PDB file of C-alpha atoms in Angstrom:
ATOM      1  CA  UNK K 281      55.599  19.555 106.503  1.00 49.00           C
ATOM      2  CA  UNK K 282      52.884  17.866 108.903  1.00 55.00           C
ATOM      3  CA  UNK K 283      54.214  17.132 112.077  1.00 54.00           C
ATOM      4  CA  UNK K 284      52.627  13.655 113.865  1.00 56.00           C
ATOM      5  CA  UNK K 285      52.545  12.664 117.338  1.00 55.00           C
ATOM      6  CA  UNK K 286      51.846   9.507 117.697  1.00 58.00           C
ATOM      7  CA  UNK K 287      51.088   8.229 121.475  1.00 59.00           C
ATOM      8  CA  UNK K 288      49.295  11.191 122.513  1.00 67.00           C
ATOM      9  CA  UNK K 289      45.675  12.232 123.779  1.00 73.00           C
ATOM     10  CA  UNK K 290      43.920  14.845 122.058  1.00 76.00           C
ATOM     11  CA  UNK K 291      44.708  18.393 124.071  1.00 76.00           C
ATOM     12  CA  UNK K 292      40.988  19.141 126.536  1.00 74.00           C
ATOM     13  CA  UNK K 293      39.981  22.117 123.966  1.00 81.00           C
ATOM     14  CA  UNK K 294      39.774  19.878 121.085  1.00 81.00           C
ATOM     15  CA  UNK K 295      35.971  18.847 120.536  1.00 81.00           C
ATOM     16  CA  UNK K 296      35.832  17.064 117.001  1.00 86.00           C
ATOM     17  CA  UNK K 297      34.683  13.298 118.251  1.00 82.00           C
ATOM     18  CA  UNK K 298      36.869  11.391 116.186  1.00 82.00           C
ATOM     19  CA  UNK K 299      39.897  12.210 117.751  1.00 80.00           C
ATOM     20  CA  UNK K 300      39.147  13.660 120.937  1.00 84.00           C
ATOM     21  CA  UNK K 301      39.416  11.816 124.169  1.00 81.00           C
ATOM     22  CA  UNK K 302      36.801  13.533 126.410  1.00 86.00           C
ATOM     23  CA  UNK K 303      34.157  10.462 126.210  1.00 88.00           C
ATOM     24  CA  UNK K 304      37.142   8.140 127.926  1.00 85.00           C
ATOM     25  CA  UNK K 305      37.353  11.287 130.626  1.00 87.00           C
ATOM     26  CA  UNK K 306      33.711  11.413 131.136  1.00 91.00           C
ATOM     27  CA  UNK K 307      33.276   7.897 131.155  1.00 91.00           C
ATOM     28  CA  UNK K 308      36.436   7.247 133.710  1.00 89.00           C
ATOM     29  CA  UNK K 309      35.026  10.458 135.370  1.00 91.00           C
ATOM     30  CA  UNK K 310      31.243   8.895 136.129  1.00 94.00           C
ATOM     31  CA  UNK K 311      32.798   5.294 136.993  1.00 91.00           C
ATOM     32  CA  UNK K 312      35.140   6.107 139.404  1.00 89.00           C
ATOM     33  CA  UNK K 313      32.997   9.257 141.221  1.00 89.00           C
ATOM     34  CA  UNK K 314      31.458   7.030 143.635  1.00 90.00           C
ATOM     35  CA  UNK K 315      34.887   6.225 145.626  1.00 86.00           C
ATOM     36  CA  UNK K 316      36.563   9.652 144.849  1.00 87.00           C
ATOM     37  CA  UNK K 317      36.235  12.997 146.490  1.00 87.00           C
ATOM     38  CA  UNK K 318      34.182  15.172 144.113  1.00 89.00           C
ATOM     39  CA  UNK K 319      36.874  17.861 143.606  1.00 88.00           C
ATOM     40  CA  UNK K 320      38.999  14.958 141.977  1.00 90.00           C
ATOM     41  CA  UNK K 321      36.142  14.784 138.690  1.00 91.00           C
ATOM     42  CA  UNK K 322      37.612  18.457 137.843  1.00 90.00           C
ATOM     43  CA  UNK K 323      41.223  17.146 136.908  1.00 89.00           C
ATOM     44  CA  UNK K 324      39.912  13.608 135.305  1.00 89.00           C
ATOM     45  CA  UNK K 325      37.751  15.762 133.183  1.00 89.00           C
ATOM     46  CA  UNK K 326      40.374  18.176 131.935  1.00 86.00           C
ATOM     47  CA  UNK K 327      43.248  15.351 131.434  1.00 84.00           C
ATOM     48  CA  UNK K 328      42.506  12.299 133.070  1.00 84.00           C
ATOM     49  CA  UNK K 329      44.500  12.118 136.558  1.00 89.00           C
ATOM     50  CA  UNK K 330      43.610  13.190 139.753  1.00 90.00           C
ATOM     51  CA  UNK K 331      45.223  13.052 143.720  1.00 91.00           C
ATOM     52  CA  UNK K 332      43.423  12.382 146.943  1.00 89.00           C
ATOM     53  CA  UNK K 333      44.109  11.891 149.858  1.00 90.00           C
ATOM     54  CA  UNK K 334      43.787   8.040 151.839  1.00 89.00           C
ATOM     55  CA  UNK K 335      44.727   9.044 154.983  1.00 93.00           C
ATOM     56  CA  UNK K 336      47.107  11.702 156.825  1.00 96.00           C
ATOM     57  CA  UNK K 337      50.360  11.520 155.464  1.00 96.00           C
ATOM     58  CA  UNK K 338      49.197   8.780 151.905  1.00 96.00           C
ATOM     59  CA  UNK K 339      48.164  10.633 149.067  1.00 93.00           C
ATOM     60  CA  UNK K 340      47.574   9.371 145.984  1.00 91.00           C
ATOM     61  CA  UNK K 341      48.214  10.243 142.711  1.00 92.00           C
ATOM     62  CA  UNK K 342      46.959   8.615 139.458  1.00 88.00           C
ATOM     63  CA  UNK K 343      48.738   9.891 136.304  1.00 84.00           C
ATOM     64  CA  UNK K 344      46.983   9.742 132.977  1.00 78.00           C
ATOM     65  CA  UNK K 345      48.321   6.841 130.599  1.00 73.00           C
ATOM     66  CA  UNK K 346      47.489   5.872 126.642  1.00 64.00           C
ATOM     67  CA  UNK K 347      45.999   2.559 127.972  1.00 61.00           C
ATOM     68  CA  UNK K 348      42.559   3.040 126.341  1.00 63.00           C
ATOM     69  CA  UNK K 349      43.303   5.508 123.316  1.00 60.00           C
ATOM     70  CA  UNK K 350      41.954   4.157 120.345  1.00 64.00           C
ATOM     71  CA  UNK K 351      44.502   6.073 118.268  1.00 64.00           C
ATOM     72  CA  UNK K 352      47.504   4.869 119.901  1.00 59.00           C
ATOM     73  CA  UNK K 353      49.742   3.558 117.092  1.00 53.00           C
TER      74      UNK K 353
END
């Protein structure tokens, strides 16, 4: 019995292009690198999210969502 999972992105090891999510990674990656710390493009590349840090004592810390997932039923 096939098991689906519907609101999901495709796991960082999975490399056929129609369903994995790495171009949205990349692309979020190079759009965002000029305003965050270059250690940040590591996590967005492997799942989308990242932290850094404003200022002492406000970090933040962006979560991946399905927002742009073209197989988001």
């Amino acid at each position: 019995m096939a098991m689906l999972f519907h609101d999901r992105y495709a796991p960082h090891d999975i490399d056929d292009e129609t369903v994995s999510t790495q171009w949205l990674y990349k692309l979020v990656a190079d759009l965002w690198s000029h305003w965050l710390p270059e250690e940040a493009k590591e996590t967005i590349l492997r799942g989308g999210f990242y932290t850094a840090l404003a200022q002492p004592g406000f970090r933040i810390i962006a979560l991946n969502s399905n927002v742009c997932y073209t197989f988001n039923w």
